[in-house]
Amino acid sequence: MRRAGRFGWLPLTPAVVLLLVFLAGPIGYCVYIAFTNMQLTGSSSTDFVGFANFRRAFADPVFRNAVWLTLVFTVISSLVGQNSLGLLLATLMRRASKPVRTLTGAFVIAAWVLPEIVAAFLLYAFFRREGTLNGILDWLHLPSQNWLYTLPIIAVSFANVWRGTAFSMLIYSAALGEIPQDITEAAEVDGASGLRRFWHITLPMIRRSIATNLMLNTLQTLSVFGLIWAMTRGGPGNRSETLPVFMYDQAFNKSLIGYGTAVALLLLLISSLFSVVYLRLLKTEV
Amino acid sequence: MRPTAPLILAAAATVIAAGSLTACSSGSGSSPDTVKIAYQRSTNNKVLVMDNYLEAVKKDFEKANPGKKVKLIPIQADENAYYTKIQQMMRSSKTAPDLVYEDTFLINSDIKSGYLAPIDKYLAKWPSWDQFLPTAKTAAKAQDGKTYGVPDGTDTRGIWFNKDIFKKAGLPTDWQPKSWAEILDAARTIKQKVPGTIPLNIYTGKGPGEAAVMQGFEMLLYGTGADPLYDTASSKWVAGGQGFKDSLSFVNTVFSEKLGPQQSDALDPNVGTQVQTDWLPNGKLAIDIDGSWMGNQWLPTGGKPWPEWSTVLGQTAMPTQNGQAPGKVSMSGGWIYSIPAKSKNQDLAWKMIETLQTKQNAVKWTIQGAQIAVRKDVAADPDYLKSSPGVDFFTGLVQYTHYRPALPVYPQISTAIGEAMEAVTTGDAKPDAAAKTYDDSLKTIAGDAVVNKG
């Protein structure tokens, strides 16, 4: 490598300054607020309270409920939903005819490029009591449900699957495209069935893409807010209140900025745990 | 993908999480000649009562003060989101408006946060202040004895009922329930005899926010006995009250017996708009526990003109729990104009308040906004007295009315009540359990200032 001169760091400075100001700055400020009792209204002073916010969170059954729902939401919509469905679509689309491929691709990607709030409204209209889904069920003479009321966490998970599958599909399409044709052909000549080829050749060869995709999906899903807020506001009761919604509720509805920020930090902690796990997966597979 | 990329993504996720806490602001250049007013716009786009009124006052003001401008900042949001928004705006001098329109229940909380400026020096030189009723003057007076705003009206609450539906159900059209039981009985009769209608609406849950707590819960609670929420003698919040549990039981009964709207509709933040513009005018709802202002939508200038309303709807007072003295109960609040502490144009903002409160404008707003007058000169105005058929009824409730304990922690306590209501509405918790959860939050919110009456 060419040795950088004395002022070799100079070109990096603007980037570092920008990072400090816009990335490290807000994060540092959030860490500070998480240890205070800052409020939006009802108190003018802000005092340092140590770990009180965190103790409060762990003692709060509503917080624990939110952690649980966040995990349910992430597992259903990201791990199972987006990831598997994306892989399935990508595999099927490789065999489909060109028009089918274009059409499916267009639909799935359209769901992905829609702004979150628009997607949320569409799915709200789909799931609501007088919505499209119940309309279809009625037409088929099947019993209808008040989905957003009786199964809110399932409804928002489905919404997230609907919205996020395109991303997985794109990643897997790219990964599948990179599998050398001759390996597949060789397996075919050896008489391996489609399922066996998929299990013993395709999956091992796209392992790294799976890990990357899982990680991106999980992180994205953990921070989903607008979708849930617009569809159910975390309700009814707390039955779809995931951590981001809980955090917003504490910080802005209850005016407890300090507590809300502490919850945000805990959410960050959960995200980093997931990241670490996936990073290790990535490493061992190289 | 290189292994560093996930790290960057993890960092990006952090920023998104952090950003959602710090985001939100509405910058607009500050000019010494422009007075900026923040107010709530209805979530129903057809409802522009306040917008139209302020637009007219803006013209008056700009004509009377050449070179000065008024900038209206409508915030279209449900109530909770509106409060959050103005509180964020008032935090910084870069975004603070010069005048905010606030519910009186928030005022002490916002004063304690240092958001509002006292206006005593202006009031001292303002002749119209003598016209305000004493209770109205205290509405904007903080615990420090200073006054922080000028109220532009008040409200009372009672029961609206549809006489056509009552006729069909064989109930009297001059209905005057004497107890909660009589309300529930009427609702049960309607459910049986007029299927397809919603027998009774009581606002509930977290979505409708303060509307649920005040129009719904406190209309019940204050009918159960003295000081059911806040004990003024000991200056403490009441935990473990029987009245609290009874009120939750009432809500629970309404929804478990399906006497109310579908739960999902009842918990919708926009249910108020729906009641006003759809359920009542279209004869879908029989009994509605609601406010004096309902009629403003149905005036020719309102969002849903409905000339027949005065013959179709009856009004009656909310009874106390078992009919105990004084027999009737109502809640009052009202909104005020306040000057944020970080406003740079406080003098000009005061001039705007004066323009808003010329007698002519005060009368106009009281009528258009379907307010109950808080000024003697407005209350005596013939135009006000004949403005809508309900005015004398709701003005008559003032003698039975209660005000919320306007203390800095009230907004948080209100949220806790909303949660308890939601739990019994959905059936997630029995009234006793929900009351217990409320008692626990009360201790977190108010600390030592809690007295147990269980």
XYZ file of C-alpha atoms in Angstrom:
740
model
C 0.000 0.000 0.000
C 1.200 3.507 -0.810
C 2.146 5.386 2.306
C 0.003 8.423 2.902
C 1.840 11.709 3.309
C 1.893 13.850 6.372
C -1.487 15.335 5.561
C -2.949 12.128 4.262
C -5.784 12.348 6.800
C -6.872 15.720 5.454
C -9.352 14.519 2.812
C -11.064 12.426 5.459
C -11.729 15.350 7.786
C -15.042 16.561 6.304
C -16.462 13.061 6.466
C -15.302 12.603 10.047
C -16.713 15.972 11.080
C -20.032 15.167 9.435
C -20.134 11.802 11.176
C -19.384 13.390 14.530
C -21.981 16.110 14.130
C -24.829 14.126 12.647
C -24.197 10.626 13.950
C -22.190 10.600 17.124
C -23.683 13.887 18.338
C -27.353 12.834 18.444
C -26.465 9.388 19.773
C -24.378 10.899 22.546
C -27.190 13.312 23.380
C -29.670 10.421 23.474
C -27.433 8.473 25.828
C -27.293 11.514 28.082
C -31.088 12.032 28.051
C -31.669 8.361 28.849
C -30.078 8.932 32.240
C -32.185 11.999 33.065
C -35.815 12.623 33.943
C -36.381 15.062 31.062
C -40.074 15.708 30.344
C -41.906 17.344 27.503
C -44.231 19.122 29.885
C -44.848 19.271 33.615
C -41.293 19.926 34.677
C -38.749 22.574 33.766
C -35.709 21.050 35.406
C -33.873 18.041 34.072
C -31.976 15.998 36.647
C -29.556 13.157 36.331
C -31.300 10.043 37.669
C -28.763 7.297 37.015
C -30.251 3.966 36.034
C -33.752 4.811 37.324
C -35.264 4.798 33.811
C -33.837 1.371 33.081
C -34.968 -0.051 36.417
C -38.396 1.365 35.722
C -38.504 -0.286 32.317
C -37.645 -3.741 33.605
C -40.204 -3.456 36.376
C -42.920 -2.361 33.949
C -45.114 -5.211 32.655
C -46.093 -3.063 29.675
C -42.428 -2.788 28.694
C -41.935 -6.534 29.012
C -45.050 -7.037 26.918
C -43.544 -4.702 24.302
C -40.279 -6.683 24.228
C -42.222 -9.896 23.735
C -44.379 -8.427 20.967
C -41.283 -7.024 19.268
C -39.796 -10.504 19.169
C -43.048 -12.011 17.892
C -43.309 -9.312 15.244
C -39.687 -9.780 14.173
C -39.833 -13.564 14.031
C -43.142 -13.743 12.176
C -42.623 -10.912 9.750
C -38.895 -10.862 9.187
C -37.368 -14.270 9.875
C -40.272 -16.377 8.675
C -42.204 -14.055 6.404
C -39.989 -11.735 4.418
C -37.005 -14.059 4.334
C -38.679 -17.330 3.325
C -41.197 -15.729 1.028
C -38.464 -13.697 -0.635
C -36.418 -16.843 -1.240
C -39.437 -18.716 -2.545
C -40.368 -15.910 -4.922
C -36.801 -15.576 -6.153
C -36.564 -19.323 -6.809
C -39.926 -19.514 -8.546
C -39.217 -16.451 -10.630
C -36.093 -17.989 -12.098
C -38.275 -20.605 -13.749
C -41.148 -18.377 -14.706
C -41.651 -16.948 -18.162
C -40.477 -13.420 -18.748
C -43.911 -11.681 -18.645
C -44.815 -13.427 -15.381
C -41.434 -12.487 -13.958
C -41.798 -8.839 -14.916
C -45.330 -8.621 -13.608
C -44.584 -10.289 -10.261
C -41.441 -8.222 -9.882
C -43.344 -5.033 -10.566
C -46.014 -5.856 -7.971
C -43.619 -6.876 -5.251
C -41.315 -3.946 -5.802
C -44.236 -1.536 -5.930
C -45.093 -2.620 -2.378
C -41.532 -1.930 -1.375
C -41.095 1.535 -2.879
C -44.371 2.832 -1.439
C -43.775 5.209 1.446
C -44.349 3.436 4.748
C -47.356 5.536 5.674
C -49.051 4.919 2.326
C -48.463 1.191 2.657
C -49.829 1.362 6.197
C -52.969 3.099 5.027
C -53.497 0.588 2.216
C -53.192 -2.307 4.639
C -55.402 -0.555 7.157
C -58.050 -0.336 4.444
C -57.434 -3.993 3.627
C -57.775 -5.293 7.190
C -60.357 -2.976 8.722
C -63.823 -4.189 9.619
C -65.442 -2.971 6.401
C -62.219 -3.578 4.515
C -61.227 -5.522 1.428
C -60.226 -8.718 3.196
C -63.578 -9.092 4.920
C -65.264 -8.208 1.637
C -63.496 -11.107 -0.049
C -64.266 -13.465 2.847
C -67.930 -12.474 2.711
C -68.033 -13.120 -0.996
C -66.588 -16.579 -0.411
C -69.147 -17.126 2.383
C -66.357 -17.474 4.926
C -66.650 -15.965 8.401
C -65.114 -12.497 8.588
C -63.009 -11.108 11.431
C -62.276 -7.700 12.818
C -58.592 -8.321 12.103
C -57.100 -5.138 13.510
C -59.040 -5.668 16.705
C -58.846 -9.407 17.279
C -55.447 -10.255 15.762
C -53.579 -6.931 15.643
C -50.035 -8.292 15.900
C -50.696 -10.801 13.115
C -52.204 -8.085 10.930
C -49.240 -5.724 11.324
C -46.801 -8.612 10.844
C -48.513 -9.481 7.597
C -48.335 -5.843 6.571
C -44.600 -5.871 7.176
C -44.213 -9.052 5.134
C -46.181 -7.482 2.305
C -44.000 -4.437 2.367
C -40.577 -5.951 2.937
C -40.547 -9.143 0.869
C -39.343 -7.367 -2.265
C -36.048 -6.568 -0.630
C -35.350 -10.227 0.219
C -36.479 -11.264 -3.213
C -34.005 -8.902 -4.871
C -31.126 -10.067 -2.701
C -31.928 -13.732 -3.341
C -32.447 -13.189 -7.056
C -28.962 -11.741 -7.254
C -27.507 -14.572 -5.154
C -29.224 -17.293 -7.180
C -28.035 -15.679 -10.374
C -24.458 -16.071 -9.230
C -24.624 -19.837 -8.771
C -22.589 -21.280 -11.622
C -24.816 -23.019 -14.129
C -22.482 -26.023 -14.539
C -22.774 -27.084 -10.896
C -26.535 -27.247 -11.121
C -26.301 -29.051 -14.421
C -23.828 -31.575 -13.039
C -26.192 -32.337 -10.174
C -29.016 -32.698 -12.627
C -27.032 -35.193 -14.684
C -26.315 -37.126 -11.476
C -30.054 -37.456 -11.054
C -30.643 -35.172 -8.069
C -34.247 -34.073 -7.729
C -35.239 -30.382 -7.574
C -35.683 -30.410 -3.821
C -32.369 -32.167 -3.226
C -30.557 -29.761 -5.527
C -32.099 -26.872 -3.627
C -31.158 -28.310 -0.239
C -27.633 -29.540 -1.023
C -26.434 -27.042 -3.626
C -28.481 -23.865 -3.753
C -28.849 -23.240 -0.022
C -25.184 -23.811 0.915
C -24.057 -21.592 -1.930
C -26.209 -18.630 -0.924
C -25.607 -18.971 2.798
C -23.831 -15.665 3.076
C -26.654 -13.879 1.312
C -29.103 -15.497 3.719
C -27.176 -14.189 6.711
C -26.850 -10.698 5.243
C -30.497 -10.614 4.287
C -31.642 -11.855 7.679
C -29.600 -9.184 9.379
C -30.907 -6.349 7.215
C -34.500 -7.572 7.569
C -34.250 -7.946 11.300
C -32.781 -4.505 11.882
C -35.357 -2.913 9.634
C -38.206 -4.776 11.283
C -37.074 -3.949 14.808
C -37.436 -0.260 14.057
C -40.794 -0.399 12.248
C -42.958 2.352 13.695
C -45.087 4.131 11.096
C -46.719 0.965 9.849
C -47.920 -0.105 13.291
C -48.786 3.393 14.433
C -50.984 4.079 11.425
C -52.688 0.686 11.495
C -53.355 0.123 15.198
C -51.499 2.694 17.329
C -50.240 -0.258 19.322
C -53.757 -1.128 20.366
C -56.249 -2.333 21.221
C -54.954 -2.269 24.761
C -51.274 -3.022 24.284
C -51.809 -5.930 21.958
C -49.674 -4.631 19.101
C -47.433 -2.289 21.051
C -43.898 -3.140 19.960
C -40.890 -1.342 21.418
C -40.787 1.606 18.974
C -44.488 2.278 19.593
C -44.021 1.902 23.356
C -41.111 4.324 23.157
C -43.154 6.917 21.270
C -46.056 6.534 23.669
C -43.860 7.125 26.714
C -41.898 9.994 25.202
C -44.654 11.927 23.514
C -48.045 10.880 24.853
C -46.860 10.647 28.440
C -44.273 13.415 27.937
C -41.529 11.293 29.522
C -38.671 12.061 27.133
C -36.007 10.615 29.446
C -37.788 7.303 29.915
C -38.647 7.049 26.221
C -35.007 7.580 25.288
C -33.879 4.919 27.742
C -36.253 2.515 26.009
C -34.784 3.583 22.662
C -31.334 2.662 23.985
C -32.595 -0.738 25.069
C -34.025 -1.231 21.596
C -30.614 -0.367 20.224
C -29.109 -2.967 22.524
C -31.475 -5.620 21.207
C -30.605 -4.628 17.623
C -26.900 -4.928 18.335
C -27.393 -8.356 19.894
C -29.025 -9.528 16.696
C -26.233 -7.908 14.674
C -23.538 -9.669 16.657
C -25.211 -13.037 16.160
C -25.530 -12.515 12.422
C -21.990 -11.164 12.111
C -20.674 -14.331 13.703
C -22.757 -16.392 11.295
C -21.236 -14.442 8.411
C -17.700 -15.012 9.647
C -17.945 -18.769 10.126
C -19.362 -19.206 6.673
C -16.469 -17.572 4.820
C -20.894 -7.480 0.843
C -17.919 -6.591 2.980
C -18.207 -7.356 6.677
C -17.990 -3.678 7.602
C -21.237 -2.917 5.846
C -23.448 -4.509 8.515
C -21.773 -2.354 11.122
C -22.622 0.742 9.170
C -26.173 -0.523 8.851
C -26.404 -1.178 12.549
C -25.258 2.376 13.112
C -27.837 3.602 10.637
C -30.551 1.759 12.552
C -29.401 3.569 15.667
C -29.711 6.905 13.962
C -33.208 6.039 12.838
C -34.133 5.139 16.402
C -32.514 8.295 17.747
C -33.969 10.389 14.968
C -37.520 9.448 15.770
C -37.032 11.019 19.181
C -35.425 14.240 18.079
C -37.261 14.810 14.821
C -40.278 16.985 14.322
C -40.080 20.721 14.201
C -41.748 23.385 12.222
C -39.360 26.122 11.404
C -40.594 29.360 10.037
C -38.577 32.502 9.854
C -39.170 34.871 12.710
C -39.962 38.440 11.874
C -40.752 41.228 14.344
C -43.726 42.273 12.212
C -45.391 38.880 11.994
C -47.410 37.255 14.721
C -47.664 33.484 14.399
C -50.667 31.646 15.839
C -50.697 27.887 16.329
C -54.097 26.218 16.621
C -55.659 22.833 16.073
C -57.411 22.076 12.810
C -60.021 19.341 12.801
C -59.080 16.001 11.291
C -62.240 16.402 9.233
C -61.264 18.556 6.247
C -64.759 19.940 5.946
C -64.607 21.467 9.391
C -63.014 24.879 9.120
C -64.970 26.792 11.768
C -61.891 27.992 13.584
C -59.876 28.536 10.402
C -62.577 30.771 8.971
C -62.911 32.719 12.179
C -59.169 33.306 12.530
C -58.896 34.215 8.855
C -61.442 36.980 9.464
C -59.687 38.221 12.608
C -56.402 38.198 10.697
C -57.905 40.661 8.199
C -59.138 42.919 11.037
C -55.745 42.864 12.650
C -53.750 43.578 9.519
C -56.074 46.437 8.630
C -55.837 47.981 12.096
C -52.061 47.516 12.315
C -50.550 48.522 8.969
C -47.288 46.764 8.211
C -48.012 43.928 10.632
C -48.854 40.448 9.476
C -50.597 37.456 10.987
C -49.412 33.979 10.118
C -51.842 31.187 10.914
C -50.222 27.842 11.717
C -52.983 25.242 11.594
C -51.922 21.903 13.039
C -54.140 19.202 11.664
C -54.035 16.453 14.233
C -56.019 14.650 16.854
C -55.831 16.179 20.330
C -52.897 14.239 21.773
C -50.738 14.799 18.723
C -51.645 18.498 18.732
C -50.416 18.964 22.315
C -47.200 17.092 21.594
C -46.608 19.261 18.561
C -47.117 22.619 20.261
C -45.019 21.531 23.238
C -42.186 20.706 20.894
C -42.615 24.011 19.101
C -42.555 25.940 22.375
C -39.318 24.288 23.501
C -37.158 26.383 21.209
C -37.209 30.070 20.348
C -36.590 29.086 16.725
C -39.933 27.351 16.458
C -42.042 28.917 19.199
C -45.211 30.540 17.852
C -46.278 33.915 19.259
C -49.696 32.710 20.303
C -50.924 29.206 21.084
C -54.420 27.938 21.591
C -54.387 25.475 24.489
C -56.773 23.390 26.517
C -56.861 24.660 30.107
C -55.983 21.220 31.464
C -52.502 21.572 30.009
C -51.765 25.037 31.188
C -50.211 24.341 34.586
C -48.126 21.587 33.161
C -46.814 23.834 30.403
C -46.252 26.718 32.828
C -44.167 24.451 35.020
C -42.073 23.575 31.998
C -41.466 27.268 31.432
C -43.225 27.342 28.063
C -45.622 30.204 28.765
C -45.222 33.862 29.647
C -47.371 35.571 32.325
C -49.604 38.299 30.919
C -50.580 40.180 34.099
C -48.948 43.402 32.925
C -51.163 43.446 29.844
C -54.319 42.416 31.699
C -53.903 45.258 34.204
C -54.350 47.787 31.403
C -57.114 45.941 29.595
C -60.672 47.116 30.367
C -62.338 44.033 28.874
C -60.799 41.767 31.569
C -63.489 42.997 33.994
C -66.098 41.424 31.755
C -64.758 37.908 32.369
C -66.504 35.738 34.932
C -64.426 34.980 38.056
C -64.252 31.240 37.313
C -62.980 31.989 33.823
C -60.286 34.227 35.239
C -59.020 31.423 37.458
C -58.990 28.977 34.539
C -55.724 30.469 33.319
C -54.275 31.343 36.705
C -51.321 29.222 37.725
C -50.287 28.018 41.160
C -47.880 30.976 41.313
C -50.840 33.377 41.230
C -50.007 34.790 37.798
C -52.307 34.579 34.821
C -51.056 32.948 31.657
C -53.841 33.222 29.151
C -57.193 34.577 28.076
C -60.059 32.090 27.789
C -62.360 32.484 24.800
C -65.227 30.388 26.062
C -66.034 27.334 28.092
C -68.156 24.264 27.666
C -70.381 21.936 29.632
C -71.326 18.353 29.049
C -74.566 16.437 29.100
C -76.537 13.827 27.206
C -77.796 14.198 23.641
C -80.463 11.742 22.539
C -82.344 11.025 19.342
C -86.092 11.490 19.894
C -87.026 9.551 16.749
C -85.212 6.466 17.986
C -86.691 6.939 21.463
C -90.185 7.041 19.939
C -89.532 3.784 18.061
C -88.310 2.156 21.260
C -91.330 3.367 23.187
C -89.283 5.609 25.442
C -90.336 9.123 26.515
C -89.052 11.934 24.273
C -88.705 14.240 27.274
C -86.320 11.710 28.816
C -84.631 12.680 32.078
C -82.655 9.792 33.577
C -82.212 9.984 37.349
C -79.349 7.493 37.737
C -76.798 5.470 35.784
C -79.108 2.472 35.958
C -81.809 4.394 34.071
C -79.338 5.250 31.297
C -78.342 1.601 30.950
C -81.992 0.499 31.008
C -82.860 2.900 28.193
C -79.875 1.630 26.196
C -80.967 -1.987 26.725
C -84.486 -1.174 25.578
C -83.142 0.488 22.436
C -80.868 -2.444 21.715
C -83.860 -4.742 21.866
C -86.489 -2.635 20.108
C -84.452 -0.743 17.507
C -81.808 -3.186 16.280
C -79.175 -1.785 13.971
C -78.663 1.415 15.939
C -75.928 2.105 18.459
C -77.808 2.508 21.756
C -75.224 4.523 23.714
C -71.945 6.259 23.007
C -69.506 7.024 25.783
C -65.990 8.069 24.743
C -63.350 5.640 25.954
C -59.752 4.533 25.634
C -56.368 5.897 24.669
C -57.196 6.889 21.096
C -59.722 9.654 21.828
C -57.416 10.804 24.661
C -58.662 13.606 26.864
C -62.083 13.469 25.187
C -62.542 9.959 26.576
C -61.295 10.889 30.012
C -63.367 14.057 30.372
C -66.553 13.440 28.358
C -66.569 9.791 29.274
C -64.940 8.866 32.521
C -65.074 12.044 34.576
C -68.749 12.609 33.754
C -69.296 9.327 35.587
C -66.669 9.739 38.276
C -67.737 13.185 39.485
C -71.239 11.799 39.910
C -70.068 9.269 42.495
C -69.193 11.585 45.374
C -67.044 14.478 46.506
C -63.426 14.827 45.324
C -63.292 11.440 43.587
C -60.079 12.190 41.697
C -58.130 14.692 43.760
C -58.625 15.334 47.442
C -58.317 19.098 47.833
C -58.264 18.966 51.637
C -55.080 16.899 51.759
C -53.828 18.012 48.305
C -53.455 14.399 47.279
C -54.584 12.219 44.404
C -57.107 9.564 45.331
C -56.180 5.897 44.920
C -58.431 2.920 45.523
C -61.666 4.924 45.301
C -64.914 2.964 45.022
C -66.253 5.589 42.608
C -63.328 4.933 40.309
C -64.094 1.221 40.169
C -67.820 1.880 39.719
C -67.136 4.201 36.797
C -64.943 1.581 35.150
C -67.697 -0.981 35.743
C -70.158 1.269 33.921
C -67.847 1.440 30.907
C -67.279 -2.291 31.095
C -71.035 -2.931 31.189
C -71.650 -0.748 28.142
C -69.145 -2.644 26.027
C -69.571 -6.156 27.356
C -73.360 -5.971 26.862
C -72.760 -4.455 23.408
C -74.729 -1.326 24.259
C -71.985 0.865 22.805
C -70.327 1.153 19.403
C -68.082 -1.651 18.145
C -64.966 -1.546 20.313
C -62.699 -0.848 17.371
C -64.811 2.196 16.449
C -64.999 3.401 20.033
C -61.216 3.267 20.402
C -60.560 5.082 17.120
C -58.927 8.482 17.708
C -61.351 10.104 15.258
C -64.526 8.708 16.796
C -65.566 12.215 17.894
C -65.707 13.452 14.325
C -67.677 10.369 13.358
C -70.261 10.909 16.103
C -70.726 14.537 15.129
C -70.855 14.202 11.369
C -72.232 10.707 10.832
C -73.745 8.769 13.708
C -75.949 11.515 15.159
C -77.024 13.301 11.946
C -77.727 9.996 10.188
C -79.748 8.551 13.042
C -77.310 5.744 13.823
C -76.848 6.619 17.483
C -79.516 6.932 20.173
C -77.773 8.319 23.282
C -74.526 10.284 23.297
C -72.732 11.574 26.394
C -71.086 14.614 24.887
C -70.299 18.304 24.944
C -72.167 21.545 24.462
C -70.298 22.316 21.246
C -71.796 19.489 19.194
C -74.200 21.878 17.480
C -71.461 23.947 15.819
C -71.078 21.305 13.127
C -74.758 21.459 12.294
C -75.068 25.210 11.815
C -75.294 26.450 8.213
C -71.612 27.501 8.575
C -70.535 24.159 10.079
C -68.980 21.071 8.544
C -72.220 19.093 8.412
C -75.192 21.453 8.144
C -78.205 19.731 9.640
C -81.166 22.075 10.095
C -83.433 19.396 11.625
C -81.143 18.704 14.532
C -83.053 20.868 16.979
C -86.235 18.862 16.484
C -84.592 15.436 16.254
C -82.236 15.704 19.192
C -83.103 16.204 22.833
C -80.744 17.228 25.597
C -80.739 16.110 29.166
C -78.361 16.398 32.076
C -76.049 13.591 33.117
C -77.408 12.176 36.398
C -75.292 11.312 39.416
C -74.615 7.629 40.077
C -77.710 6.848 42.189
C -79.432 10.169 41.871
C -77.751 11.566 44.990
C -77.666 15.346 45.460
C -77.353 17.571 43.497
C -78.753 15.047 41.024
C -76.886 16.335 37.986
C -73.276 16.450 36.969
C -71.255 18.203 34.276
C -67.619 18.893 33.448
C -66.159 22.125 32.132
C -62.950 23.080 30.497
C -62.404 25.487 27.718
C -59.458 26.728 25.737
C -57.277 29.781 26.143
C -54.903 31.902 24.116
C -51.426 31.977 25.653
C -48.156 33.621 24.740
C -45.179 31.234 24.697
C -42.245 32.337 26.849
C -39.901 31.972 23.889
C -41.972 34.098 21.529
C -40.027 37.126 20.305
C -43.139 39.204 19.568
C -44.972 39.159 22.863
C -46.330 42.711 22.598
C -47.676 42.086 19.153
C -49.112 38.767 20.298
C -50.989 40.582 23.044
C -52.397 43.004 20.466
C -53.679 39.985 18.593
C -55.403 38.705 21.736
C -57.061 42.115 22.084
C -58.279 41.876 18.510
C -59.555 38.348 19.099
C -61.392 39.598 22.161
C -63.072 42.760 20.928
C -66.651 42.346 21.991
C -67.747 41.913 18.394
C -65.219 39.144 17.730
C -65.863 37.509 21.097
C -69.584 37.254 20.338
C -68.868 35.992 16.847
C -66.551 33.233 18.099
C -68.812 32.209 20.952
C -71.597 31.660 18.432
C -69.562 30.090 15.621
C -67.540 27.896 17.938
C -70.677 26.879 19.890
C -69.010 28.040 23.109
C -70.580 28.768 26.471
C -69.843 32.437 27.160
C -67.285 33.377 29.806
C -67.826 37.148 29.450
C -70.772 38.994 30.964
C -71.214 41.220 27.908
C -71.212 38.203 25.585
C -73.578 36.198 27.778
C -76.072 39.081 27.664
C -75.818 39.527 23.918
C -79.126 38.771 22.170
C -77.351 37.181 19.200
C -75.608 34.726 21.534
C -78.790 33.879 23.407
C -80.675 32.945 20.270
C -77.682 31.448 18.431
C -78.661 27.827 18.922
C -81.483 26.037 20.689
C -79.138 24.250 23.088
C -77.420 27.345 24.446
C -79.690 27.938 27.441
C -79.720 24.250 28.354
C -75.938 23.956 28.437
C -75.496 27.360 30.087
C -77.867 26.062 32.774
C -75.481 23.190 33.527
C -72.775 25.600 34.675
C -74.162 25.409 38.242
C -73.529 21.635 38.352
C -70.173 21.696 36.666
C -66.760 20.500 37.856
C -63.312 21.510 36.734
C -60.463 19.060 36.414
C -57.647 19.302 38.945
C -55.474 21.488 36.711
C -52.149 20.465 38.220
C -48.905 19.857 36.364
C -49.235 16.055 36.525
C -52.866 16.000 35.391
C -52.060 15.270 31.726
C -50.135 12.147 32.758
C -52.879 11.045 35.111
C -55.389 11.555 32.336
C -53.353 9.185 30.159
C -53.390 6.571 32.924
C -57.193 6.886 33.169
C -57.466 6.446 29.396
C -55.482 3.218 29.681
C -57.707 1.889 32.448
C -60.769 2.674 30.314
C -59.260 0.939 27.315
C -58.513 -2.178 29.346
C -62.143 -2.543 30.485
C -63.477 -1.619 27.043
C -61.568 -4.380 25.289
C -62.205 -6.767 28.170
C -58.456 -7.185 28.731
C -58.945 -6.440 32.425
C -61.779 -6.516 34.938
C -62.649 -3.116 36.475
C -60.931 -4.009 39.776
C -57.704 -5.007 38.039
C -57.728 -1.920 35.818
C -58.280 0.286 38.876
C -55.353 -1.419 40.576
C -53.106 -0.709 37.581
C -54.238 2.919 37.719
C -53.325 3.104 41.409
C -49.857 1.793 40.597
C -49.291 4.362 37.842
C -50.594 7.062 40.166
C -47.765 6.288 42.571
C -45.215 6.501 39.755
C -46.635 9.784 38.491
C -47.548 11.658 41.667
C -45.082 10.086 44.122
C -46.048 10.892 47.695
C -49.046 12.975 46.734
C -51.400 9.995 46.816
C -54.012 9.143 49.435
C -55.548 5.700 49.619
C -59.304 5.652 50.060
C -59.760 1.951 49.463
